[in-house]
PDB file of C-alpha atoms and ligand atoms in Angstrom:
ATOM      1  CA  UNK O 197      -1.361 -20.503  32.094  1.00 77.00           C
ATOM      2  CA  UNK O 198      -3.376 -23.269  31.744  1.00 82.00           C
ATOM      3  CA  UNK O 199      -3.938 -25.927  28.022  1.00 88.00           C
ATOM      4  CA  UNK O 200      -1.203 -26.039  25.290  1.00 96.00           C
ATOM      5  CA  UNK O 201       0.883 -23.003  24.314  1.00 98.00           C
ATOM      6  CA  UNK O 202       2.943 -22.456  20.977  1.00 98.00           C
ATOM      7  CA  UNK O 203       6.252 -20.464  21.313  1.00 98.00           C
ATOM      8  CA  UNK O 204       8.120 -18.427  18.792  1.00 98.00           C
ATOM      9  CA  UNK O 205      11.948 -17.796  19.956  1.00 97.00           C
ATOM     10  CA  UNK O 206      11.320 -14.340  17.557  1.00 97.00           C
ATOM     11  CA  UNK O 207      15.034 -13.284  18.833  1.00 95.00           C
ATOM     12  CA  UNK O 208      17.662 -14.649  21.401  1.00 93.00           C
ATOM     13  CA  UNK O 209      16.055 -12.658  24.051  1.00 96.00           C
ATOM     14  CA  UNK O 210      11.898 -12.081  22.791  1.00 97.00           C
ATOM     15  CA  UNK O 211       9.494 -14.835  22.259  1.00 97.00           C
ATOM     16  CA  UNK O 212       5.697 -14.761  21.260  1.00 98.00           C
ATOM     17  CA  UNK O 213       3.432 -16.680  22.785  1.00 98.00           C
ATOM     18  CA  UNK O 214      -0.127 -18.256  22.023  1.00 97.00           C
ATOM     19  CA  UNK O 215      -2.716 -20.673  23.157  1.00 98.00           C
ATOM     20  CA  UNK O 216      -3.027 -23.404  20.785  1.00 98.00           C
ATOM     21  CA  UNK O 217      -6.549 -24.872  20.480  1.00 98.00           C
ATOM     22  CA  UNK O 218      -5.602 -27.645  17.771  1.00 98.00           C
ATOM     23  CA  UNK O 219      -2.486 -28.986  15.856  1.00 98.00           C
ATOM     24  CA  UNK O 220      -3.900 -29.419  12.519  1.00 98.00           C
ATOM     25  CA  UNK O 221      -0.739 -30.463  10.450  1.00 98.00           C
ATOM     26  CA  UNK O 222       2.738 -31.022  11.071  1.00 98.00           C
ATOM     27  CA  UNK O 223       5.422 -32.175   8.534  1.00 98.00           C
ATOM     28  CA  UNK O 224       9.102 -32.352   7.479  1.00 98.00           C
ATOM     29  CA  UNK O 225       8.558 -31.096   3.773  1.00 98.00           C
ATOM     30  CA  UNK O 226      11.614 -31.559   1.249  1.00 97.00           C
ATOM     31  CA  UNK O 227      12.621 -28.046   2.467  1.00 96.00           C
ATOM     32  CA  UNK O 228      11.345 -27.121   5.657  1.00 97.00           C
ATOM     33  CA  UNK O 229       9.259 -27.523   8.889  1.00 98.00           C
ATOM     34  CA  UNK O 230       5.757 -27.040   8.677  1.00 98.00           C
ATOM     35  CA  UNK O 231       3.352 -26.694  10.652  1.00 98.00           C
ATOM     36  CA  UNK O 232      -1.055 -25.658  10.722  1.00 98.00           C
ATOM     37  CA  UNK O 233      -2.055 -24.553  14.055  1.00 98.00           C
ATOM     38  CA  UNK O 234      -4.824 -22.913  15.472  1.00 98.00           C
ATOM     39  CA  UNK O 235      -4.886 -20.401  18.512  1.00 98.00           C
ATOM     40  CA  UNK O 236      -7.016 -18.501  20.429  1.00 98.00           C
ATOM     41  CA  UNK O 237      -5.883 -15.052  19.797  1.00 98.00           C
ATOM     42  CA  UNK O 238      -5.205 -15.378  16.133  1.00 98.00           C
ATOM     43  CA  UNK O 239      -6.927 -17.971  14.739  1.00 98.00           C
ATOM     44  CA  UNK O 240      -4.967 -20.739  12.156  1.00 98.00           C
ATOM     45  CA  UNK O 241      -1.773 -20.258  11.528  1.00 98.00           C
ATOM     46  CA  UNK O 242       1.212 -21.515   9.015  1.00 98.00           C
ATOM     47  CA  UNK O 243       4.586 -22.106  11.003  1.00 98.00           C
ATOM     48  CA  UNK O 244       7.652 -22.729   8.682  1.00 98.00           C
ATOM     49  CA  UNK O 245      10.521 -23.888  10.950  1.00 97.00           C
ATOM     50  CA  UNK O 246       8.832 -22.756  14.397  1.00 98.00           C
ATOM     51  CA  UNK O 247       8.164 -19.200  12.859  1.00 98.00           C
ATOM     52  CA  UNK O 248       4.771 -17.836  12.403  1.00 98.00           C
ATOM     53  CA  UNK O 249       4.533 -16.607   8.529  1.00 98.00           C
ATOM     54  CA  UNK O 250       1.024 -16.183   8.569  1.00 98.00           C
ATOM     55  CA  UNK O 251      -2.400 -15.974  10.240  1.00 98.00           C
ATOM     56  CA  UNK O 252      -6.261 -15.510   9.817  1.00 98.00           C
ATOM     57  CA  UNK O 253      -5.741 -13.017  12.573  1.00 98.00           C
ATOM     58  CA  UNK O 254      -3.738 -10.484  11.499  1.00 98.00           C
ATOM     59  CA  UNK O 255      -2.591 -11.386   7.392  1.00 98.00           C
ATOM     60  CA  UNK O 256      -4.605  -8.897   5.892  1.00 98.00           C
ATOM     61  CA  UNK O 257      -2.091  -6.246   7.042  1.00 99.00           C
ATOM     62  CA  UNK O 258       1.203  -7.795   5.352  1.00 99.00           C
ATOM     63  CA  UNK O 259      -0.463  -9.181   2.518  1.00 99.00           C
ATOM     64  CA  UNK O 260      -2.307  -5.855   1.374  1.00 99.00           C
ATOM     65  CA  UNK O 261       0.756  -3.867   2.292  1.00 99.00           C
ATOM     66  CA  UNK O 262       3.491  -5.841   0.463  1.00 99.00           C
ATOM     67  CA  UNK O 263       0.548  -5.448  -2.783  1.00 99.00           C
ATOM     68  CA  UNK O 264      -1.029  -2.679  -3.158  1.00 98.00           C
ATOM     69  CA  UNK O 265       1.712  -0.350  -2.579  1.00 98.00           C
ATOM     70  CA  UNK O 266       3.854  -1.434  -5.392  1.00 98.00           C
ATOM     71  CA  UNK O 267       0.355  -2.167  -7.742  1.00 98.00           C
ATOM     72  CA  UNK O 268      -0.302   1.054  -6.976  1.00 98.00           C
ATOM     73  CA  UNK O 269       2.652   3.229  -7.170  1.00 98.00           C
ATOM     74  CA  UNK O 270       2.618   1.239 -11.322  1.00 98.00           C
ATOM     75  CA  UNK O 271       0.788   3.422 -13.829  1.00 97.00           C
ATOM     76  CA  UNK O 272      -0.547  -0.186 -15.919  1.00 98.00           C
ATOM     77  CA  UNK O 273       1.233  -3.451 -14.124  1.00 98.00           C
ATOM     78  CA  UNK O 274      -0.032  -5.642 -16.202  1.00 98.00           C
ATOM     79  CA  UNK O 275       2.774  -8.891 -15.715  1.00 98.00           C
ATOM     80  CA  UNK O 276       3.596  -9.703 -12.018  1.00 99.00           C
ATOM     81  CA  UNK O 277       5.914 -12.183  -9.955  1.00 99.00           C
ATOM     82  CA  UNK O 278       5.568 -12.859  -5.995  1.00 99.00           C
ATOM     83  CA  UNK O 279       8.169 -15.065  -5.022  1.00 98.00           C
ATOM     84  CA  UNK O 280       7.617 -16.464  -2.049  1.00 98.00           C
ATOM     85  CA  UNK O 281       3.989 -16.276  -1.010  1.00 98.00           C
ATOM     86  CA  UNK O 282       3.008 -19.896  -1.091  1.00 98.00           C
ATOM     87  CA  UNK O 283       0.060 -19.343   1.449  1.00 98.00           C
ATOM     88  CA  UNK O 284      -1.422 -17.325  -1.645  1.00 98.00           C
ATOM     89  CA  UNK O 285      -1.710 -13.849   0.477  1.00 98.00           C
ATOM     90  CA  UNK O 286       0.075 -11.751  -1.772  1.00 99.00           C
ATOM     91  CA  UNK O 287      -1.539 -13.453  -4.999  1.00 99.00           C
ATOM     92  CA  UNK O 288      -5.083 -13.088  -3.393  1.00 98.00           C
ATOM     93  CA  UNK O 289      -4.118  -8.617  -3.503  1.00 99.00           C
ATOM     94  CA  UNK O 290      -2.386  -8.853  -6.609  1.00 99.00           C
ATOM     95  CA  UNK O 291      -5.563 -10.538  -8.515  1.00 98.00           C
ATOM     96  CA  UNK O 292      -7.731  -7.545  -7.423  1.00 98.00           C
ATOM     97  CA  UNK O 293      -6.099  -5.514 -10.024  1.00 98.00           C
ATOM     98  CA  UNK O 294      -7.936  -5.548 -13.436  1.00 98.00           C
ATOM     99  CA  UNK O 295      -5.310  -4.493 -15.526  1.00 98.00           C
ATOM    100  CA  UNK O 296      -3.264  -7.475 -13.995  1.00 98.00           C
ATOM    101  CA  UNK O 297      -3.184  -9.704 -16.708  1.00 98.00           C
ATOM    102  CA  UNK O 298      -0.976 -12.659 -15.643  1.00 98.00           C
ATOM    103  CA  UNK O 299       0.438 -13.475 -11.892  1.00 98.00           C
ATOM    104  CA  UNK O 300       3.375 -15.567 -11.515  1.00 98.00           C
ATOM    105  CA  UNK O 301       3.866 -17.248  -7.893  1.00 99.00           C
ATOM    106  CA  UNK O 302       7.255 -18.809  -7.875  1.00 98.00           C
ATOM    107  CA  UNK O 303       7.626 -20.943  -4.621  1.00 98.00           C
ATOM    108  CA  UNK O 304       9.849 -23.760  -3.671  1.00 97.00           C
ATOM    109  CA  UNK O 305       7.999 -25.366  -1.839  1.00 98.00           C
ATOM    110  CA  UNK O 306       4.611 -27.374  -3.138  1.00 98.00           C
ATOM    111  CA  UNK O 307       3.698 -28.287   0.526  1.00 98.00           C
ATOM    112  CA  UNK O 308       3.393 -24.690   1.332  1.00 98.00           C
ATOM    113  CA  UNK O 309       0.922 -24.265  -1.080  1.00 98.00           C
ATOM    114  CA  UNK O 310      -0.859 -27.779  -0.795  1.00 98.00           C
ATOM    115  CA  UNK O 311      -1.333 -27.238   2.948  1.00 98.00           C
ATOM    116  CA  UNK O 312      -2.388 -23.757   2.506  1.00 98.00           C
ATOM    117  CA  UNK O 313      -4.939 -24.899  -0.030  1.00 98.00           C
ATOM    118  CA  UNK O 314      -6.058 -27.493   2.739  1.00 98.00           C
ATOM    119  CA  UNK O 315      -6.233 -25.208   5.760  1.00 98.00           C
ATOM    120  CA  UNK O 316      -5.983 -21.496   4.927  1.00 98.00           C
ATOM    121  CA  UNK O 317      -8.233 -20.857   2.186  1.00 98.00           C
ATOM    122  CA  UNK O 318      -9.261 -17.696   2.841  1.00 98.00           C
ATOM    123  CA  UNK O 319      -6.185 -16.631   1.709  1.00 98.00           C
ATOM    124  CA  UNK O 320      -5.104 -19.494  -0.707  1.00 98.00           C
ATOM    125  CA  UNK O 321      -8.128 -19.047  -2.903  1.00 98.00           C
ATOM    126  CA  UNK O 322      -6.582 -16.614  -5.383  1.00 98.00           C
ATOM    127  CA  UNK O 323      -4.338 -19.276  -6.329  1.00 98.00           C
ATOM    128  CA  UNK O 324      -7.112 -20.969  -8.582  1.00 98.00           C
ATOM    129  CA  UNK O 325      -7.513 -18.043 -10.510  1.00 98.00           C
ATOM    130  CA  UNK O 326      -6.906 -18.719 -14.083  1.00 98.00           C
ATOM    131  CA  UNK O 327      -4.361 -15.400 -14.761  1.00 98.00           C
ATOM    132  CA  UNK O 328      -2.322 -17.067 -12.115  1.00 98.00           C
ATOM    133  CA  UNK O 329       0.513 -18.988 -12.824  1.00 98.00           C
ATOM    134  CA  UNK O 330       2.659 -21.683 -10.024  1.00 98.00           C
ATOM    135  CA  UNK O 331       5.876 -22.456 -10.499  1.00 98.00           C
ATOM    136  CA  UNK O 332       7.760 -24.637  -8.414  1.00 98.00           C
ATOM    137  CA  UNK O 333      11.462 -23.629  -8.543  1.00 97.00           C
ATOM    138  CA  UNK O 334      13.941 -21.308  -6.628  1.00 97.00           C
ATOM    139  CA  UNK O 335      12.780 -17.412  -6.716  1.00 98.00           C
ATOM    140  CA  UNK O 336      16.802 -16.436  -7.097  1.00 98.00           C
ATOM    141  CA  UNK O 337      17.317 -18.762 -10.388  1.00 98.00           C
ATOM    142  CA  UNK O 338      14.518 -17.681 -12.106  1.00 98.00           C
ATOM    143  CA  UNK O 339      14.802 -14.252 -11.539  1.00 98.00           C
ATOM    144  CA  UNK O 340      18.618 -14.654 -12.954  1.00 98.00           C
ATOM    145  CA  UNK O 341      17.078 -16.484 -15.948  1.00 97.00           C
ATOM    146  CA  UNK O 342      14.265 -13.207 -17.320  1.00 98.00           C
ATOM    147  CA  UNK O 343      15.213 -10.189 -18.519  1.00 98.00           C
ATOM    148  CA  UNK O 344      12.351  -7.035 -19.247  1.00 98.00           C
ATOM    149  CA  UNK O 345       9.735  -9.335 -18.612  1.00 98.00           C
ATOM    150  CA  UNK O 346       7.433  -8.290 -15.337  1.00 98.00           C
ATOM    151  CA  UNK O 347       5.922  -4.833 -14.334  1.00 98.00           C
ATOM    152  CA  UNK O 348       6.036  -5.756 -10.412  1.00 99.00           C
ATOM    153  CA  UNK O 349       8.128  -8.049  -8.534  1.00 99.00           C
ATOM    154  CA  UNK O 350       7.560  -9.017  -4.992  1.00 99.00           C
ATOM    155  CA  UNK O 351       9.498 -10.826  -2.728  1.00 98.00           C
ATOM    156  CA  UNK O 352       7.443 -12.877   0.506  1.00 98.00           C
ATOM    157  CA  UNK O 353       9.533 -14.697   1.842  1.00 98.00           C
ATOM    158  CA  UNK O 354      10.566 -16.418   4.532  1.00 98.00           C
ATOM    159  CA  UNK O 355      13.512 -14.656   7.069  1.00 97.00           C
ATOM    160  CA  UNK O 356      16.884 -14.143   5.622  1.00 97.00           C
ATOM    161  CA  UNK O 357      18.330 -17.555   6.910  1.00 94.00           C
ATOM    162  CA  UNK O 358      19.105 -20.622   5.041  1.00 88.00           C
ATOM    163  CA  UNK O 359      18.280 -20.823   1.340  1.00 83.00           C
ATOM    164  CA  UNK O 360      16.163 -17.400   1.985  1.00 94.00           C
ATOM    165  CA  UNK O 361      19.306 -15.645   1.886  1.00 96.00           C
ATOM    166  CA  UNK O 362      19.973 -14.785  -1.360  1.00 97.00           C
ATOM    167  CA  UNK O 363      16.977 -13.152  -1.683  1.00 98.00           C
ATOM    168  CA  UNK O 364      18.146 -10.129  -0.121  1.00 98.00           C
ATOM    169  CA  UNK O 365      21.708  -9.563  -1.488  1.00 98.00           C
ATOM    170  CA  UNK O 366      22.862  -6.915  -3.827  1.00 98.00           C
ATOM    171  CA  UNK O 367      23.309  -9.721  -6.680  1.00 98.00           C
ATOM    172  CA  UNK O 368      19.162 -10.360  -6.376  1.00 98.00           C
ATOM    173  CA  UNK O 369      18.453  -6.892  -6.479  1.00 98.00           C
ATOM    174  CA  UNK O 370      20.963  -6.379  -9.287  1.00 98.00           C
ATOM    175  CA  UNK O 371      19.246  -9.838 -11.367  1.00 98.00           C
ATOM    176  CA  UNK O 372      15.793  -8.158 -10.314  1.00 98.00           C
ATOM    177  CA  UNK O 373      16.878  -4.913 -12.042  1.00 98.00           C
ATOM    178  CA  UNK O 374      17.269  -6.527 -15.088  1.00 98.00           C
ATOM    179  CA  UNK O 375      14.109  -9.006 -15.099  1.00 98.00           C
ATOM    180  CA  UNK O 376      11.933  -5.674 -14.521  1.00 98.00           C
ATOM    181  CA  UNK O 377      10.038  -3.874 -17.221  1.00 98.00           C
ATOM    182  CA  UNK O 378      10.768  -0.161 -17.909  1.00 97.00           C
ATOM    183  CA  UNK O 379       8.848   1.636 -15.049  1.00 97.00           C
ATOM    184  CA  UNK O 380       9.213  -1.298 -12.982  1.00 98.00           C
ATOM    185  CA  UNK O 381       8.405  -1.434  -9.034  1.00 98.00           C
ATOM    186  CA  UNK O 382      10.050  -3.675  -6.927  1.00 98.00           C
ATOM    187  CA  UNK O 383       8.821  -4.468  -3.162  1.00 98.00           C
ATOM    188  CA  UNK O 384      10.418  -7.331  -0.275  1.00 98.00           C
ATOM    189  CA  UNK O 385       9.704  -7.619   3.159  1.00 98.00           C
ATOM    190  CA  UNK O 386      12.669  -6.543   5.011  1.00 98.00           C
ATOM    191  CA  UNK O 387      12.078  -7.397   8.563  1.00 98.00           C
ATOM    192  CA  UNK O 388      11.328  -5.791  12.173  1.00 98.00           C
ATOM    193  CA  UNK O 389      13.426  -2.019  12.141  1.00 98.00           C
ATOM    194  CA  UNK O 390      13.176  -3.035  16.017  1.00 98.00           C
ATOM    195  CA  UNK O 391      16.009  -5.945  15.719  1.00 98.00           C
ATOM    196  CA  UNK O 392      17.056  -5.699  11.629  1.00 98.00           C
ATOM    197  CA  UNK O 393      18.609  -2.558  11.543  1.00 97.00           C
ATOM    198  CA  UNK O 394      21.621  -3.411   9.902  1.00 97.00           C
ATOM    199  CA  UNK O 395      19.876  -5.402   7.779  1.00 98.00           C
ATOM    200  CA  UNK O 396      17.289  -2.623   6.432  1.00 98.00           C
ATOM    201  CA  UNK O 397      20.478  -0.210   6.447  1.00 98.00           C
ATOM    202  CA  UNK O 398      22.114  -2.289   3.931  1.00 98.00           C
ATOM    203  CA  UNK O 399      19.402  -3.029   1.534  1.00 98.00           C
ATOM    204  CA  UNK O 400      18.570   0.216   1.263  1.00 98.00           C
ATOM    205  CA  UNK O 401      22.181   1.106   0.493  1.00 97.00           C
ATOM    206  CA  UNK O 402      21.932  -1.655  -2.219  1.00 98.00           C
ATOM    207  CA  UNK O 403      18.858  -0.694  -3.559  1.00 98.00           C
ATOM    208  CA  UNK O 404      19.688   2.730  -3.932  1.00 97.00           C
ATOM    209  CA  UNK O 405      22.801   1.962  -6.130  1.00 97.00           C
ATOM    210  CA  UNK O 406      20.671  -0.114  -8.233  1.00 98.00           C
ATOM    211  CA  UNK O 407      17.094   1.579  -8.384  1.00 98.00           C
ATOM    212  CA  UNK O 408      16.754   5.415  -9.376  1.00 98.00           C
ATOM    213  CA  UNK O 409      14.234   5.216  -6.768  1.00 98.00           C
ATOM    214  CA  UNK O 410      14.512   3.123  -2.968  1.00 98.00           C
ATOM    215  CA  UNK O 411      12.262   3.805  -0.297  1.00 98.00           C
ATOM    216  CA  UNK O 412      11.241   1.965   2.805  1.00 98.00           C
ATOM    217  CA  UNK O 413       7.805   1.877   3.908  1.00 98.00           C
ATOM    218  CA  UNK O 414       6.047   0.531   7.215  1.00 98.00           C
ATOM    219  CA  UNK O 415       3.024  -1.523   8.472  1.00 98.00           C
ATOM    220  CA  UNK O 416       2.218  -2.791  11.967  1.00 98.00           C
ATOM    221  CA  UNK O 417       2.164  -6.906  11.917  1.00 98.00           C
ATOM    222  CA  UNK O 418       1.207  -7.832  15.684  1.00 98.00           C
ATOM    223  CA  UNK O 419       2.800 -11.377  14.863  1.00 98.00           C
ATOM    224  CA  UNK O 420       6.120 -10.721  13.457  1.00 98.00           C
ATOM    225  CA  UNK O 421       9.318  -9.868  15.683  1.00 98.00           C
ATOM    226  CA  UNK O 422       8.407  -6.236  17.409  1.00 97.00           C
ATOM    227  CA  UNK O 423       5.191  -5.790  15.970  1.00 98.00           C
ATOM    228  CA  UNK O 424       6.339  -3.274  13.445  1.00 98.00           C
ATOM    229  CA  UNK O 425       7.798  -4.608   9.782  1.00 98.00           C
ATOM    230  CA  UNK O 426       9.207  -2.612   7.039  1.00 98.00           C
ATOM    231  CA  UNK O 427       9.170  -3.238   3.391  1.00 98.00           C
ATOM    232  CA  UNK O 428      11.892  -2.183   1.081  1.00 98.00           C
ATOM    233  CA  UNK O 429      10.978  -0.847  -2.246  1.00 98.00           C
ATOM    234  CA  UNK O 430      13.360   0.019  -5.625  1.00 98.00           C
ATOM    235  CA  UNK O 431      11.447   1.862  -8.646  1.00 98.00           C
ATOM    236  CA  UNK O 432      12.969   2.389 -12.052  1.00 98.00           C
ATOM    237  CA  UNK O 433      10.507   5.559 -12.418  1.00 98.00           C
ATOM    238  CA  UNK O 434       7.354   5.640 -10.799  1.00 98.00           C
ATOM    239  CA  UNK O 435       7.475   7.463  -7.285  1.00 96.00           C
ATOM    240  CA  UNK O 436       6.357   5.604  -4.174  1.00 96.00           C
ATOM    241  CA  UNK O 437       3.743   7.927  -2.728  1.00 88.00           C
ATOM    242  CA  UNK O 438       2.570   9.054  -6.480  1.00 91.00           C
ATOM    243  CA  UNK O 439      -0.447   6.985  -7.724  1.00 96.00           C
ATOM    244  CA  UNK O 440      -4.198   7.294  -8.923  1.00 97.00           C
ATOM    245  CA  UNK O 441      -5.716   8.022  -5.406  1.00 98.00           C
ATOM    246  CA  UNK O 442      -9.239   7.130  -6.710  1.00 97.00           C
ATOM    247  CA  UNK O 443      -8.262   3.649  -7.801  1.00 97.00           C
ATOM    248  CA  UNK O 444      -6.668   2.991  -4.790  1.00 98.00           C
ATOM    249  CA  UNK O 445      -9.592   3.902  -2.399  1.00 98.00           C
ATOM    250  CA  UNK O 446     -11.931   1.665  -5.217  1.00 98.00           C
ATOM    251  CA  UNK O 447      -9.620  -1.538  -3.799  1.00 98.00           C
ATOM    252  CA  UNK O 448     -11.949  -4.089  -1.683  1.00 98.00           C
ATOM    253  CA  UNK O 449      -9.274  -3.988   1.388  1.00 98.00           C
ATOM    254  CA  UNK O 450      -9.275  -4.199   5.456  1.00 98.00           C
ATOM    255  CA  UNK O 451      -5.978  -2.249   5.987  1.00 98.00           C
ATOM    256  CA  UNK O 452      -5.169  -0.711   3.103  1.00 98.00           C
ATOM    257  CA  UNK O 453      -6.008   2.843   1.962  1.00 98.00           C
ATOM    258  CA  UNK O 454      -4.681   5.950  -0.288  1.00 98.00           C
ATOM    259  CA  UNK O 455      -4.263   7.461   3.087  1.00 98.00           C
ATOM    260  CA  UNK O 456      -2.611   4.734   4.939  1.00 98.00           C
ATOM    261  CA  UNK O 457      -0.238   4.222   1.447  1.00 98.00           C
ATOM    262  CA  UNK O 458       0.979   7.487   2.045  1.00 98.00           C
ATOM    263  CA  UNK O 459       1.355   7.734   5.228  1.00 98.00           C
ATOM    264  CA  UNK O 460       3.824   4.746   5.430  1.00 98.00           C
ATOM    265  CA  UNK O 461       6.558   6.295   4.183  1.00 98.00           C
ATOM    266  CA  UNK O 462       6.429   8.996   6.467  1.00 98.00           C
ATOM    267  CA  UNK O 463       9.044   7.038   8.721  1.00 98.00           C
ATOM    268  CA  UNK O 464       9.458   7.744  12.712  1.00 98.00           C
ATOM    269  CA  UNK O 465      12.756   8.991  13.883  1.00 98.00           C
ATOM    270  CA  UNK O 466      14.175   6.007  14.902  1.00 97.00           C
ATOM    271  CA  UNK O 467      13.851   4.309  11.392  1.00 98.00           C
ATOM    272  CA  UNK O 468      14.766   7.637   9.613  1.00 97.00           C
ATOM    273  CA  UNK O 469      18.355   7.170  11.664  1.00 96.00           C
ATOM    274  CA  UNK O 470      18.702   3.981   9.999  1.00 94.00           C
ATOM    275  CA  UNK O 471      18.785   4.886   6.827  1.00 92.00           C
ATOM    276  CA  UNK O 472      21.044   7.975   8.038  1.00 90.00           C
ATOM    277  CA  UNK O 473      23.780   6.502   9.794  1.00 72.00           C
ATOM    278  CA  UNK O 474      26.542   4.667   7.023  1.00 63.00           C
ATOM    279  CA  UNK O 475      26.850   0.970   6.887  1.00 61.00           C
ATOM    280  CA  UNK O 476      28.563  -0.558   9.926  1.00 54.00           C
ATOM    281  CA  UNK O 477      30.648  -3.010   7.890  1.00 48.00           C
TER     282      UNK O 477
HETATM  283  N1  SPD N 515       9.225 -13.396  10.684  1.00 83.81           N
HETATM  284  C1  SPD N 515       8.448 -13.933   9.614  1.00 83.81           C
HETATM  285  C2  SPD N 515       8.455 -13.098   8.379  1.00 83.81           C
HETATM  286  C3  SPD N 515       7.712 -13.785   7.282  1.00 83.81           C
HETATM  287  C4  SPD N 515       7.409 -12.915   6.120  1.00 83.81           C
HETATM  288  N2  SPD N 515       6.716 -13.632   5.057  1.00 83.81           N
HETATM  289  C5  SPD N 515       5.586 -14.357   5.444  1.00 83.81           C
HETATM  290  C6  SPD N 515       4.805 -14.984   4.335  1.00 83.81           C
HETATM  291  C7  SPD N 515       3.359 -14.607   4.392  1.00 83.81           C
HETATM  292  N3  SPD N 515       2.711 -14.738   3.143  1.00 83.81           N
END
């Protein structure tokens, strides 16, 4: 295996490798790791802490999955927060919406964005749009803070380690409850349903004594843990594989469809037993 290889340690016993044409940026940020590569197979990519969040390769997939489903499944979402997201993916989807009216990115980290900005813009660009709106501060605080203010909430972050955490216990859900319109959709990446089973079995439990409505939904991401990655989603009405089918198909997207939409909650047996079995704990 010949030149310079990056390694992701994606569990104790799984790691993803790829051949790194350049180092582009490295730095200790206030918060964080981070890192610019580029590789062969995937093209640049943003590494937070040694783990790949993002890259040209393959971030279409997560970023238009963790969107348009919720933007979708909302008859008018007009107000929207993405916490998390500082590459600007998930903002870049959400701004394709026209009845979107304002976009809220709340991030913690300003060198996530700034470096984005600097070496990923072909997914930062939505950032500069003028409905869109960058706060710097913790996700978890300012959700506690709102109350029926946004139509969709979505939560990109990072894995649930370190300050992450919070953002996938019961009290989050419970604060993001309260900071959601009537109608509103909530969606989170919930990790690999390969190695975060008890993980996706709990937040589902949690969302479901929340939400009227929880659901878990799949897309393939070839660069996270397994391949495979699941996103949880809570609804105070509107019904996950319910939306305007015609609107959806209108989107400008590489992944996404009203086909594909549908079909991802249509879950294979092995993730159906995980939301079957009770909580271990
Ligand atoms: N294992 C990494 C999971 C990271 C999910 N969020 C990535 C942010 C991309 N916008």
């Amino acid at each position: 295996m010949k030149g310079l290889w990056f390694t992701e340690l994606q569990t104790q016993d799984l790691a993803l490798s790829c051949r790194v044409k350049a180092t582009l940026h490295r730095e200790n940020t206030p918060y964080q790791e981070l890192a610019i590569i580029d590789t062969e197979a995937y093209g640049r990519m943003l590494l937070l802490d040694g783990v790949i969040q993002t890259s040209i390769g393959d971030e279409f997939i997560y970023h238009e999955m963790i969107s348009h489903v919720p933007l979708n499944i909302h008859p008018n979402p007009r107000d929207v927060l993405v916490i998390g997201g500082g590459d600007g993916g998930v903002i870049r989807e959400v701004i394709k919406h026209s009845s979107v009216e304002k976009a809220t990115l709340v991030e913690i980290d300003a060198r996530v964005v700034a470096s984005a900005r600097e070496y990923l813009p072909e997914i930062a660009y939505g950032l500069d749009d003028a409905r869109v709106e960058i706060r710097y501060e913790d996700g978890i605080e300012h959700v506690r803070r709102v109350e029926d203010k946004y139509d969709v909430i979505i939560v990109d972050s990072t894995d649930p380690v370190g300050p992450a955490a919070g953002l996938f216990a019961a009290d989050f859900y419970r604060d993001v409850f309260r900071a959601l319109k009537e109608n509103g959709v909530f969606v989170s990446q919930t990790e690999s349903p390969l190695f975060n089973r008890e993980l996706i079995r709990r937040i589902q439990n949690d969302l479901k004594r929340i939400f009227p409505i929880a659901s878990l939904y799949l897309a393939p991401v070839p660069t996270y843990p397994g391949g495979i990655w699941s996103f949880s989603l809570g609804s105070k009405g509107p019904h996950p594989e319910s939306f305007d089918w015609d609107k959806a198909a209108r989107l400008n997207t590489r992944f996404y469809t009203p086909e594909i939409h549908r079909a991802a909650f249509y879950l294979p047996p092995f993730v159906a037993e995980i939301l079957q079995q009770e909580e271990s704990f």
